[in-house]
Coordinates of C-alpha atoms and ligand atoms in Angstrom, one line a residue:
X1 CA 4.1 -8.6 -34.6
X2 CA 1.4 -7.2 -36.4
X3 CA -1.9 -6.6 -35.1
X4 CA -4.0 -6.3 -38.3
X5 CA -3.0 -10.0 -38.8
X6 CA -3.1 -10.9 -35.4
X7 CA -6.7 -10.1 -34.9
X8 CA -7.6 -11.4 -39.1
X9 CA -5.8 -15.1 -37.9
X10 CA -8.0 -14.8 -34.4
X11 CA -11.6 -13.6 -34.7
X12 CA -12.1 -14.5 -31.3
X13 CA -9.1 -12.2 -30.1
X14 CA -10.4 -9.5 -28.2
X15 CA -12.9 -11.5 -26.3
X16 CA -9.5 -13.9 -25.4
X17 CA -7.5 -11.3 -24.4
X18 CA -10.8 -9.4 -22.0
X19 CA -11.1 -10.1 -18.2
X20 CA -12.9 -8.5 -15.3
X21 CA -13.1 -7.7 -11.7
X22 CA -14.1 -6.1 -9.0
X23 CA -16.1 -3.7 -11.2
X24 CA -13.3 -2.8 -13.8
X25 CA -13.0 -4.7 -17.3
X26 CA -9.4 -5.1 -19.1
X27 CA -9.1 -5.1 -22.9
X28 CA -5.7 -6.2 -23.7
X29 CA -6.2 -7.9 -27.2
X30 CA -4.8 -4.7 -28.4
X31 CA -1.2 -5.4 -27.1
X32 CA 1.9 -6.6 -29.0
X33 CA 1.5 -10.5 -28.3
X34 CA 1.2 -13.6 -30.1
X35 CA -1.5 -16.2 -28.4
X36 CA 1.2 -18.1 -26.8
X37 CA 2.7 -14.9 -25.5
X38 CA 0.8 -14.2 -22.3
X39 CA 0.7 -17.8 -20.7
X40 CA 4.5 -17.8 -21.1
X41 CA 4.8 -14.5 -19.3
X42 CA 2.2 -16.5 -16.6
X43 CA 4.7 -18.8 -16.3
X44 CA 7.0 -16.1 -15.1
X45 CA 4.7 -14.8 -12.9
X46 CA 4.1 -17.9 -11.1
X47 CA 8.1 -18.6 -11.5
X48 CA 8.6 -15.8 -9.5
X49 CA 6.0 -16.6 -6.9
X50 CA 3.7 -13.9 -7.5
X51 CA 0.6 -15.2 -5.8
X52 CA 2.4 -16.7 -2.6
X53 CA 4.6 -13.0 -2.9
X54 CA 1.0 -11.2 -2.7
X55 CA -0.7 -13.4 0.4
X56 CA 3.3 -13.0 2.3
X57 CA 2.9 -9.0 1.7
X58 CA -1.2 -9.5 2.7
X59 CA 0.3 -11.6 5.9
X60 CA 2.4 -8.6 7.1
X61 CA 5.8 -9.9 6.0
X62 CA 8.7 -7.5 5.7
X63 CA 8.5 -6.7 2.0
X64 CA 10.2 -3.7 2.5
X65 CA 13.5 -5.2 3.6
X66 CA 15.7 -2.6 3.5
X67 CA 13.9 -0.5 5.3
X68 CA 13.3 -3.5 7.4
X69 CA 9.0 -3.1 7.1
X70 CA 6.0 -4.4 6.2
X71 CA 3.8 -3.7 3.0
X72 CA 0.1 -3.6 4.3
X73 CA -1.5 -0.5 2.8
X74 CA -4.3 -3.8 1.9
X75 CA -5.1 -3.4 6.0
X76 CA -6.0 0.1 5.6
X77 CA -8.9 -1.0 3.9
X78 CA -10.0 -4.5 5.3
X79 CA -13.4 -5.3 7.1
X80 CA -13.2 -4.6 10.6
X81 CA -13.8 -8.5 10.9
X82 CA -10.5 -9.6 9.7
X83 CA -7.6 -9.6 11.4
X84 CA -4.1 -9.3 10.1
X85 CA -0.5 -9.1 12.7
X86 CA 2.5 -7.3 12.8
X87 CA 4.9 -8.8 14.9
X88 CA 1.8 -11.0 16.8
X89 CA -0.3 -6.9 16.9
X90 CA -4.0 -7.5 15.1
X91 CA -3.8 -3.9 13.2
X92 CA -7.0 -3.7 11.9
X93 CA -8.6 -2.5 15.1
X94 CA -6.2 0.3 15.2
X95 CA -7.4 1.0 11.3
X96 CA -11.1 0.9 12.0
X97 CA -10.1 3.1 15.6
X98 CA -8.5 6.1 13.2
X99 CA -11.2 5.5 10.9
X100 CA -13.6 6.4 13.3
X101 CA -11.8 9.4 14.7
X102 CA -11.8 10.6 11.4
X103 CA -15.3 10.5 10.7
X104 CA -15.9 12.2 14.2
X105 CA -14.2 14.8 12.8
X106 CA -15.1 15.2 9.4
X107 CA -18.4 15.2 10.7
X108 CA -17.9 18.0 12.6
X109 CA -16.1 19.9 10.0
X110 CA -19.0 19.3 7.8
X111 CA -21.5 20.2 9.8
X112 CA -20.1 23.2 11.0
X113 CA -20.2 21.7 14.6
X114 CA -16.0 22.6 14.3
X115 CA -15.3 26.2 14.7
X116 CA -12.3 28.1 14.3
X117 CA -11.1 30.4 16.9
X118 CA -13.5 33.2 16.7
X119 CA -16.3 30.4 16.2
X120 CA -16.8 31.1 12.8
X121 CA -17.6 27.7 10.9
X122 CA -14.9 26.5 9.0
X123 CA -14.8 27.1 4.9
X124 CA -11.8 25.9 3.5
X125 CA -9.1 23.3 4.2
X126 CA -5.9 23.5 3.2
X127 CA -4.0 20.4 3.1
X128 CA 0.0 20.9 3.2
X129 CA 2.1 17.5 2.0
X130 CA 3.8 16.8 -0.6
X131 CA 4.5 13.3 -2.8
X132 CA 1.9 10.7 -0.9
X133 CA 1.2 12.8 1.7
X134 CA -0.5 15.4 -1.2
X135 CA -0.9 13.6 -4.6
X136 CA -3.4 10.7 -3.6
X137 CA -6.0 13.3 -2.0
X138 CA -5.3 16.1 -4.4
X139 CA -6.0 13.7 -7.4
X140 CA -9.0 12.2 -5.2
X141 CA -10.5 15.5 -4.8
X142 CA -10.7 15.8 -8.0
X143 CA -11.8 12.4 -9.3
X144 CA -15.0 12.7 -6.3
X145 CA -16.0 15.8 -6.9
X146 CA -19.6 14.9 -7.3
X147 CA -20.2 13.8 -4.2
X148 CA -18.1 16.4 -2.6
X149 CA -20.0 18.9 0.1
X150 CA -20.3 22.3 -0.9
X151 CA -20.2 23.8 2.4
X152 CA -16.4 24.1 2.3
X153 CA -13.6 23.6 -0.3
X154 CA -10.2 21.8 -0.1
X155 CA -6.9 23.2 -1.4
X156 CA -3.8 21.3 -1.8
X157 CA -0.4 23.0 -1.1
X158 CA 3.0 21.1 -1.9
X159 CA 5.9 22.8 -3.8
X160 CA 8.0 24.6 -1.5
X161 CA 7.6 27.2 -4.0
X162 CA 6.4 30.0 -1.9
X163 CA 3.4 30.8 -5.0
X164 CA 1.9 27.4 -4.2
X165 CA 1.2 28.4 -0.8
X166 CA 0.4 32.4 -1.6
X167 CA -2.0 31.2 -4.5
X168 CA -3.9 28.4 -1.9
X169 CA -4.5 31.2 0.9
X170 CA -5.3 34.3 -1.8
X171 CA -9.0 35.4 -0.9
X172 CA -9.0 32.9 2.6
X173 CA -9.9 34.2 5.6
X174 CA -7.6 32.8 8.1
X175 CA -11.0 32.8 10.8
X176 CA -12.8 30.4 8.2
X177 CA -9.3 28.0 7.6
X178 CA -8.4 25.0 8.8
X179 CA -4.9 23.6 7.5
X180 CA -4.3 19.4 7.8
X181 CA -0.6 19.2 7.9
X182 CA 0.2 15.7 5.8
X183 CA 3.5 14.4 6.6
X184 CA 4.3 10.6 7.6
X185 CA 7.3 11.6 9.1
X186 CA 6.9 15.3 9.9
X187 CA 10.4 16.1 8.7
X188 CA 10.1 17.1 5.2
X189 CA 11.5 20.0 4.2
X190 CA 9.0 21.5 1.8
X191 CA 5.7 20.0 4.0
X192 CA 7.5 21.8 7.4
X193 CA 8.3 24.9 5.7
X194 CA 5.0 25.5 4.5
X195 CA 3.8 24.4 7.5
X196 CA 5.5 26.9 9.3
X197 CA 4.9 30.0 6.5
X198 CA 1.0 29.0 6.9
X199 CA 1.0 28.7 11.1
X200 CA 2.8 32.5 10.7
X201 CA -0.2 33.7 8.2
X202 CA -2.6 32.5 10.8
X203 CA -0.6 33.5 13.7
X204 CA -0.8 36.9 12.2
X205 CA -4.2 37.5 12.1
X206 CA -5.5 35.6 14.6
X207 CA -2.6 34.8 17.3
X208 CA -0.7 32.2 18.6
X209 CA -3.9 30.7 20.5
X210 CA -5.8 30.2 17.6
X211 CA -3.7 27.3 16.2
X212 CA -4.9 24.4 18.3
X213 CA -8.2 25.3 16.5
X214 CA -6.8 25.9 12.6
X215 CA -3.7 23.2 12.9
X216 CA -4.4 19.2 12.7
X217 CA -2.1 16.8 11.4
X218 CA -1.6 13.1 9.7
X219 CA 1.6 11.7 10.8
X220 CA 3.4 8.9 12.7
X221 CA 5.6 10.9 14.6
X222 CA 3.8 12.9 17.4
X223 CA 6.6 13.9 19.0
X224 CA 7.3 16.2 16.2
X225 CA 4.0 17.1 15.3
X226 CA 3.4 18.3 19.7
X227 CA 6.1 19.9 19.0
X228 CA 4.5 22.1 16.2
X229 CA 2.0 22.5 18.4
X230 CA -0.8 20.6 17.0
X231 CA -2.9 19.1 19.9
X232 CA -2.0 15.4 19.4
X233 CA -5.6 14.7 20.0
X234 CA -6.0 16.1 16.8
X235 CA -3.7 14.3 15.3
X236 CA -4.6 11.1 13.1
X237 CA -2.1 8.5 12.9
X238 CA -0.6 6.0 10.8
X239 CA 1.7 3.3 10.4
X240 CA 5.1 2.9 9.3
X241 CA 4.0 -0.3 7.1
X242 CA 2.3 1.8 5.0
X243 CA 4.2 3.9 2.2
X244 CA 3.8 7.1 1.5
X245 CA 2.7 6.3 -2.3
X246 CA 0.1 3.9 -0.4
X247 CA -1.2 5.8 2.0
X248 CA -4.4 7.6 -0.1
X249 CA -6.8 5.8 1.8
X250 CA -4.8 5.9 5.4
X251 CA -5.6 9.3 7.3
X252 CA -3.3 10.8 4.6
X253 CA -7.1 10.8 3.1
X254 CA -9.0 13.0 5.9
X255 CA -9.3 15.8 3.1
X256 CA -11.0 13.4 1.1
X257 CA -13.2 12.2 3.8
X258 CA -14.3 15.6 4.7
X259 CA -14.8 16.8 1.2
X260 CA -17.2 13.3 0.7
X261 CA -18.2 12.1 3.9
X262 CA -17.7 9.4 5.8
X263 CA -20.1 7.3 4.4
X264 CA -18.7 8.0 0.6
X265 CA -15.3 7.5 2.4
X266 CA -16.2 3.8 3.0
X267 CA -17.5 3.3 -0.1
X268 CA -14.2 4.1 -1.8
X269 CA -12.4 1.5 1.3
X270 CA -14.9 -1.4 -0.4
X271 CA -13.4 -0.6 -4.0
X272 CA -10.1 -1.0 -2.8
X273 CA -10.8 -3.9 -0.9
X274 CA -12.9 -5.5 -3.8
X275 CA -9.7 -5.1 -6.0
X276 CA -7.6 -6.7 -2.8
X277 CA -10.0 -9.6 -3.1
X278 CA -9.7 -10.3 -6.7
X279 CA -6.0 -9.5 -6.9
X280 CA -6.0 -12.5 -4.5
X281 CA -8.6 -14.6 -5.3
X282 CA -9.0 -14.5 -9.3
X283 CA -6.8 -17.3 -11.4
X284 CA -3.7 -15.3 -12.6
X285 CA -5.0 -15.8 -17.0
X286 CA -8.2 -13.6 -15.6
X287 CA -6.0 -11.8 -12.5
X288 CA -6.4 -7.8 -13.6
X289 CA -3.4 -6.5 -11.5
X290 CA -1.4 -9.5 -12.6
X291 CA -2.5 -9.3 -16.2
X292 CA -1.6 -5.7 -16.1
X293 CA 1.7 -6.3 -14.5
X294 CA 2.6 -8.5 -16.8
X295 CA 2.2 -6.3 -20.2
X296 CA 4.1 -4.0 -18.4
X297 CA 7.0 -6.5 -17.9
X298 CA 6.3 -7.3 -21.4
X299 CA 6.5 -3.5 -22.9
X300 CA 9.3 -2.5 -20.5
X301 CA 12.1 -5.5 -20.4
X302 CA 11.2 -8.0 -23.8
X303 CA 10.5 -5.2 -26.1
X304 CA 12.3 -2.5 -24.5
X305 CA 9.8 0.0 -24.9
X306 CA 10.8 3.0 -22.7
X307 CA 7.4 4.6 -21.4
X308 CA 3.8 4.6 -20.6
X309 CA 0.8 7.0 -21.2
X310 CA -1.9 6.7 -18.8
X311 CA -4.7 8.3 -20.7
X312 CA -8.0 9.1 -18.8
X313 CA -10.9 9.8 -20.6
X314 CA -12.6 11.4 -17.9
X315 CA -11.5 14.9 -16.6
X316 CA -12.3 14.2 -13.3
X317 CA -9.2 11.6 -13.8
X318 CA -7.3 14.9 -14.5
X319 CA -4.5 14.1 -12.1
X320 CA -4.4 10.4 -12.2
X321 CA -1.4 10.3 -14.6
X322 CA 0.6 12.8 -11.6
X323 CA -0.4 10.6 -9.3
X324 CA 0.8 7.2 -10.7
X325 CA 3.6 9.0 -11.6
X326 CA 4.8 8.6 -8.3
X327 CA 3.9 5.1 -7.3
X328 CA 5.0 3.3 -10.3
X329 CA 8.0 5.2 -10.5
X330 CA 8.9 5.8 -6.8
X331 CA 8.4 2.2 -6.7
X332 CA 9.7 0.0 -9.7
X333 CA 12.5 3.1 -10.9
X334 CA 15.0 0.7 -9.6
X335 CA 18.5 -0.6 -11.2
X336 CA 19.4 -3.1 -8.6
X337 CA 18.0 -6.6 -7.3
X338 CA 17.2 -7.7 -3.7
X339 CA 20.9 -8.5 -3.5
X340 CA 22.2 -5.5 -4.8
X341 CA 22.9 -7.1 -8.0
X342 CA 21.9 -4.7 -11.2
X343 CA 19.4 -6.1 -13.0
X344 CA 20.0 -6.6 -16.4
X345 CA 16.7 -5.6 -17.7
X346 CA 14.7 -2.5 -18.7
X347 CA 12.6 -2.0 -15.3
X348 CA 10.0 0.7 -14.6
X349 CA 9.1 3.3 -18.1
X350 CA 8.3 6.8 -17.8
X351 CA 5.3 7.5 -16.8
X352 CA 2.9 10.0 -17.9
X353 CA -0.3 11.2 -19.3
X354 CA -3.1 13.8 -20.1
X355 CA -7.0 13.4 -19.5
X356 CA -8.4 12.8 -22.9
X357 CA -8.9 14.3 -25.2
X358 CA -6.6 17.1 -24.3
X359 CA -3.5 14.5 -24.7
X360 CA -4.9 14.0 -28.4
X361 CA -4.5 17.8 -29.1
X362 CA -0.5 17.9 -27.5
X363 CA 1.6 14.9 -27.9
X364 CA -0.9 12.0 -29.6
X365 CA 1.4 13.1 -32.8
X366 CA 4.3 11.7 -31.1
X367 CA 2.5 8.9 -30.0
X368 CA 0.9 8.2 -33.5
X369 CA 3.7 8.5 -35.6
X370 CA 6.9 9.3 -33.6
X371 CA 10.0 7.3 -33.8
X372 CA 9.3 5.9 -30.1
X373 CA 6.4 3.5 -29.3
X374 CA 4.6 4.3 -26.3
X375 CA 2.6 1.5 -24.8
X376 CA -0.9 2.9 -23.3
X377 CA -3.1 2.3 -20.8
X378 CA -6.5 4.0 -21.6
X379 CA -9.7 4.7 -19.2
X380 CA -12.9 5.4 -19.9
X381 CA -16.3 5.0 -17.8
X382 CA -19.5 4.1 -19.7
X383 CA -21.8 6.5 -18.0
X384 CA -20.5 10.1 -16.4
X385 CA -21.8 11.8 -13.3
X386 CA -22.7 14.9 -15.1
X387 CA -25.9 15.6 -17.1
X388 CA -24.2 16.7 -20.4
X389 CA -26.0 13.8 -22.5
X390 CA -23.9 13.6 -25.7
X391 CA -20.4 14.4 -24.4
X392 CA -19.8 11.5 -23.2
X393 CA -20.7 9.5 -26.2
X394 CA -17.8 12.0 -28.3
X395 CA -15.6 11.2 -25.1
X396 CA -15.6 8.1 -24.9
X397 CA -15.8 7.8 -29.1
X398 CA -12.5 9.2 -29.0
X399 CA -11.1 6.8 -26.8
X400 CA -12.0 3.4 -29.0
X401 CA -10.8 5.6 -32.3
X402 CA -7.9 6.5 -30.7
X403 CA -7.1 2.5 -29.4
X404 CA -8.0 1.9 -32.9
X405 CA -6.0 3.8 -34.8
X406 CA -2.8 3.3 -32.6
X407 CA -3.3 -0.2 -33.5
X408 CA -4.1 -0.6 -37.2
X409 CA -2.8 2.6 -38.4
X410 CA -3.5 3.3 -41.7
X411 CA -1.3 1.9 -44.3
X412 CA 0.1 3.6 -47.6
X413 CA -2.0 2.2 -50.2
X414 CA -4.8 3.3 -47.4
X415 CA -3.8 6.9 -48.0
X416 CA -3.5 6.3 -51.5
X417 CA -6.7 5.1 -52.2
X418 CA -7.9 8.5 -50.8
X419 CA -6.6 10.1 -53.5
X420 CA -3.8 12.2 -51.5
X421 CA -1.1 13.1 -53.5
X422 CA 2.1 11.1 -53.4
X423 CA 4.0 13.4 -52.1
X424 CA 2.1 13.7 -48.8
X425 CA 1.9 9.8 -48.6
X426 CA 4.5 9.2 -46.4
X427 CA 3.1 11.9 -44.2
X428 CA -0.3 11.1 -43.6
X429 CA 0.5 7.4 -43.2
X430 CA 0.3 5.4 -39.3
X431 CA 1.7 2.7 -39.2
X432 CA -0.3 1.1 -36.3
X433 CA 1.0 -1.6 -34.0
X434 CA 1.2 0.8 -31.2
X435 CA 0.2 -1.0 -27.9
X436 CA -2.8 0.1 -26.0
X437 CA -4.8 -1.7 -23.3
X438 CA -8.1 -0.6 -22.3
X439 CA -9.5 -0.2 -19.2
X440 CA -13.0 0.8 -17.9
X441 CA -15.8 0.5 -15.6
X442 CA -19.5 1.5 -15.5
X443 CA -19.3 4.7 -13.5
X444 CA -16.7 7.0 -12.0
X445 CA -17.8 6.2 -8.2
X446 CA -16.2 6.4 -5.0
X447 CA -16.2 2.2 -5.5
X448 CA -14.6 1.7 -8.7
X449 CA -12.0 5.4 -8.1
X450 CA -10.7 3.0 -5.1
X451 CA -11.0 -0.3 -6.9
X452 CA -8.7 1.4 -10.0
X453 CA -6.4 3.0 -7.8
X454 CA -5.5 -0.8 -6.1
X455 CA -5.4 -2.4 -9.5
X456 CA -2.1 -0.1 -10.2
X457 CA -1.0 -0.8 -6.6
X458 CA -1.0 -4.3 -6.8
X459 CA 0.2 -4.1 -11.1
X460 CA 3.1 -2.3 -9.6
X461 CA 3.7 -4.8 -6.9
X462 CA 3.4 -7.5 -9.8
X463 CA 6.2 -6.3 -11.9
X464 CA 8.4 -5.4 -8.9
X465 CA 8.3 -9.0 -7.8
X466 CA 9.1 -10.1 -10.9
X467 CA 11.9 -7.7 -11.7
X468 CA 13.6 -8.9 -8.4
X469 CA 13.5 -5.5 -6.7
X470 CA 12.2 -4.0 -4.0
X471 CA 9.0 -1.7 -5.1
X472 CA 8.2 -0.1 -1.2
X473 CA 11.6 1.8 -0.6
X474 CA 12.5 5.3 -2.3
X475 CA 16.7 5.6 -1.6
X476 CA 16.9 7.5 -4.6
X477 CA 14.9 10.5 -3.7
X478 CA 17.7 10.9 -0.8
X479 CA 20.7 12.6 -2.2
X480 CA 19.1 15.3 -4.2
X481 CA 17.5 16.0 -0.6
X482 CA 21.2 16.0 1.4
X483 CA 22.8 18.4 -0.9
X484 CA 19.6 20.6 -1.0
X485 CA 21.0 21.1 2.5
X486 CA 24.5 21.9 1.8
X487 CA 22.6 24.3 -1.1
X488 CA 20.4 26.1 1.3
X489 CA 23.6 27.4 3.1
X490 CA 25.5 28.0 -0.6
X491 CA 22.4 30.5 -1.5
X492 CA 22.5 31.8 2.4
X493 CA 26.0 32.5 2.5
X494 CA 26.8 30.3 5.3
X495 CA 28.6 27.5 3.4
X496 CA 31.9 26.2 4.1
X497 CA 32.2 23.8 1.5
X498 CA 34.8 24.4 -0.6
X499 CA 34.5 20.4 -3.1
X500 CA 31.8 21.9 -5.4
X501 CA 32.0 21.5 -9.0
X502 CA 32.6 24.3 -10.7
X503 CA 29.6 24.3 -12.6
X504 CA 27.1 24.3 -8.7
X505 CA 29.2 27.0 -7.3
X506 CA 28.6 29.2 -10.3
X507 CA 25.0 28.7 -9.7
X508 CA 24.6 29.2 -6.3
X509 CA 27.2 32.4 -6.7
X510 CA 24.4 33.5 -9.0
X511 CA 21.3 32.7 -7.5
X512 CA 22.6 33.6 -4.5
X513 CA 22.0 37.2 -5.9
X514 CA 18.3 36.8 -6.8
X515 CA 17.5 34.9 -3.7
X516 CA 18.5 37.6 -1.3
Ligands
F6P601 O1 9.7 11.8 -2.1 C1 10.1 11.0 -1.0 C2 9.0 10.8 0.0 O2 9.6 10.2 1.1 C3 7.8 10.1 -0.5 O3 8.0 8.7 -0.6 C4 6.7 10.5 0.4 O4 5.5 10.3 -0.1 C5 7.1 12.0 0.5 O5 8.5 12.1 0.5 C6 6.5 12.8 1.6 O6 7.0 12.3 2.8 P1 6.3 12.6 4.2 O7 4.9 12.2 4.2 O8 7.1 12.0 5.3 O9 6.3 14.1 4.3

């Protein structure tokens, strides 16, 4: 496949291979397929039963089977007309009720009508999760920062690194903080053990009374969260058919609605609902998520390409690539099928990325003229939300040069012609055919941030379907997490285990050392 003669054969190439909705536009021309390439892989798609997969998922059905749940994160942001069951229970009422309470209160963060215990107003928020319950609203805050308030700042603490926690509360006064304890099922280890280290800062300067006023939390279990002693009145609930990874625009996004409003807040539920509506609505040839899902199958299991750089040309993007880290690979980083079968294709690539043009200055080299190709997905707005007039234009430059020259390279007798000496030819050649797509809306708004964020959603839940395996559980995250147990008491000293390896009880003998 070459894509110098696959766009001299097809002058009409990149307008064939361009579709658009809900506010975002796909370039794909730019991919490693003949014409005949993506109706075949459409033919999968509906083979698989994508489209009657998506409305089951959008009609509550257990997706998740074996964790025995459903998949409707698409709820979280439906009108409050529509009405979708769980087991015979209309759950959007319950959406639009938390939705509310969380405006109440954002509101009265943000207006100062919320006071801490000394009835100082309330400055900074610190919001303690970690994976969904920390990625989606630390990368939001980020990607809405111009229409956050600038009456009070959010931090985001996850690692159970005790610097993540010490560097959020340097310079805070604990009279003027307010932490929002993220944690679906209040049992992580990191999320409760920063939890705990934060209530003691508090505790510390203010007393045990004060945290009813400084403490809320996001969670479905309130027995465990009373039992923190958070008020559960000022706790904000959600469900357990919505995943972690999915959960961005659940109550696991209060930060985000306090740092941009309700009103903002609502905006960015339409974006995601817009790309809900398209995802089921559009005819799979101009079907974004599908389309994207599908090059993804493509790149990953026909031509066994191992990865995939997310490349934001927009800063405020910054921590989009961390973010999809997660729910791509927390989702499709599966080997077996939904009968326990092991595939026998290449499934989810790793995932990673760099805001333009930062990336272009690390590991573009790699990606230019490294010995892997590394399919891309780039991102670019047309306008920005900051009045810098011509940096946008040598942003968003970069991006299309970049797109180009991943695809056509530059041959040999290219190089030549420039007079470079032989000896340097093989050097400065590219030799193109490097897949990109390329992705990008009008503005960075709360509207299309949302509408982007559902396009990978759904993209993931396209290739998962496809693959045969189940994208909503995460059993591979849980044996690290068991022996970390067993660990805790190696580097304690209260371990009776005598099976370790030989190689993990010379580590915890010697970071036992250190740690005491
Ligand atoms: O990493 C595993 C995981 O269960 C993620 O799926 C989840 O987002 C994260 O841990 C945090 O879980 P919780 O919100 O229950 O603290």
């Amino acid at each position: 496949m070459d894509l110098r003669s696959a766009f001299a054969a097809e002058p009409g190439r990149a307008a064939r291979c361009t579709a658009a909705g809900a506010g975002w536009t796909l370039d794909w021309s730019k991919q490693l397929m003949q014409p005949g390439t993506m109706p075949l892989l459409l033919e999968l798609a509906r083979e698989r039963q994508v489209p009657e997969r998506f409305a089951a998922m959008l009609a509550g059905a257990r997706m998740n089977w074996t964790e025995g749940r459903s998949v409707l994160h698409a709820a979280l942001r439906a009108p409050g007309t529509a009405s979708i069951a769980v087991d015979g229970h209309d759950v959007v009422p319950d959406v639009q009720h938390t939705l509310e309470r969380m405006a109440r209160f954002a509101n009265a963060l943000r207006s100062g009508a919320w006071t801490g215990s000394t009835g100082k107003r309330i400055r900074h928020v610190v919001n303690i999760g970690i994976g969904g319950s920390d990625l989606g609203p630390a990368m939001a805050y980020l990607a809405l920062q111009p229409w956050r308030t600038p009456e009070l700042d959010c931090r985001f603490v996850s690692n159970v690194d005790g610097n993540d926690l010490s560097i959020a509360l340097a310079g805070l006064d604990p009279a003027q903080t307010l932490f929002i304890v993220c944690s679906k099922t209040f049992t992580t280890q990191e999320t409760m053990e920063n939890a705990a280290s934060a209530r003691a800062w508090l505790v510390s300067a203010l007393g045990e009374a004060a945290v009813i006023r400084h403490f809320v939390a996001v969670s479905t279990n309130e027995a465990r969260v009373r039992a923190f002693g958070i008020d559960p009145d000022h706790m904000f609930g959600f469900w357990d058919w919505v995943g972690g990874r999915y959960s961005m625009d659940s109550a696991i996004g209060l930060s985000t609605m306090v740092a941009i409003g309700p009103e903002r807040f609502r905006e960015l539920l339409q974006g995601f609902h817009a790309m809900d509506e398209h995802a089921r609505t559009a005819p799979l040839e101009s079907n974004l998520p599908v389309l994207m899902g599908m090059i993804g199958v493509w790149n990953s299991s026909v031509l066994g390409l191992p990865a995939l750089a997310v490349l934001p040309y927009d800063q405020l993007l910054s921590r989009f690539p961390a973010y999809l880290q997660q729910l791509l690979m927390e989702s499709n980083g599966k080997r077996v099928d939904d009968h326990g079968e092991p595939v026998s294709w290449r499934t989810c690539p790793v995932v990673f990325g760099e805001a333009g043009t930062n990336g272009q200055h690390a590991f573009y080299q790699m990606l230019h003229q490294g010995t892997t190709i590394v399919p891309i997905d780039f991102i670019a707005f047309r306008t920005a939300a900051h009045p810098l007039g011509r940096h946008r234009v040598l942003l968003n430059a970069n991006a299309i040069a970049q797109a180009q020259a991943f695809a056509f390279g530059r041959t040999a007798d290219e190089v030549r012609a420039e007079g470079t000496s032989e000896a340097l030819v093989p050097h400065r050649t590219f030799p193109g055919n490097r897949p990109s797509s390329f992705l990008w809306a009008d503005a960075l708004t709360p509207a299309s941030f949302g509408a982007l964020v559902a396009l990978y959603e759904h993209s993931t839940f396209v290739q998962g379907i496809v693959w045969g395996i189940n994208s909503f559980d995460q059993w591979g995250v849980e044996l690290g997490k068991s022996l970390a147990v067993e660990a805790i008491k190696g580097l304690e000293g209260t371990s009776t285990c005598t099976t370790h390896d030989a190689s993990t009880e010379a580590l915890l003998r010697t970071l036992r050392t250190t740690a005491t």
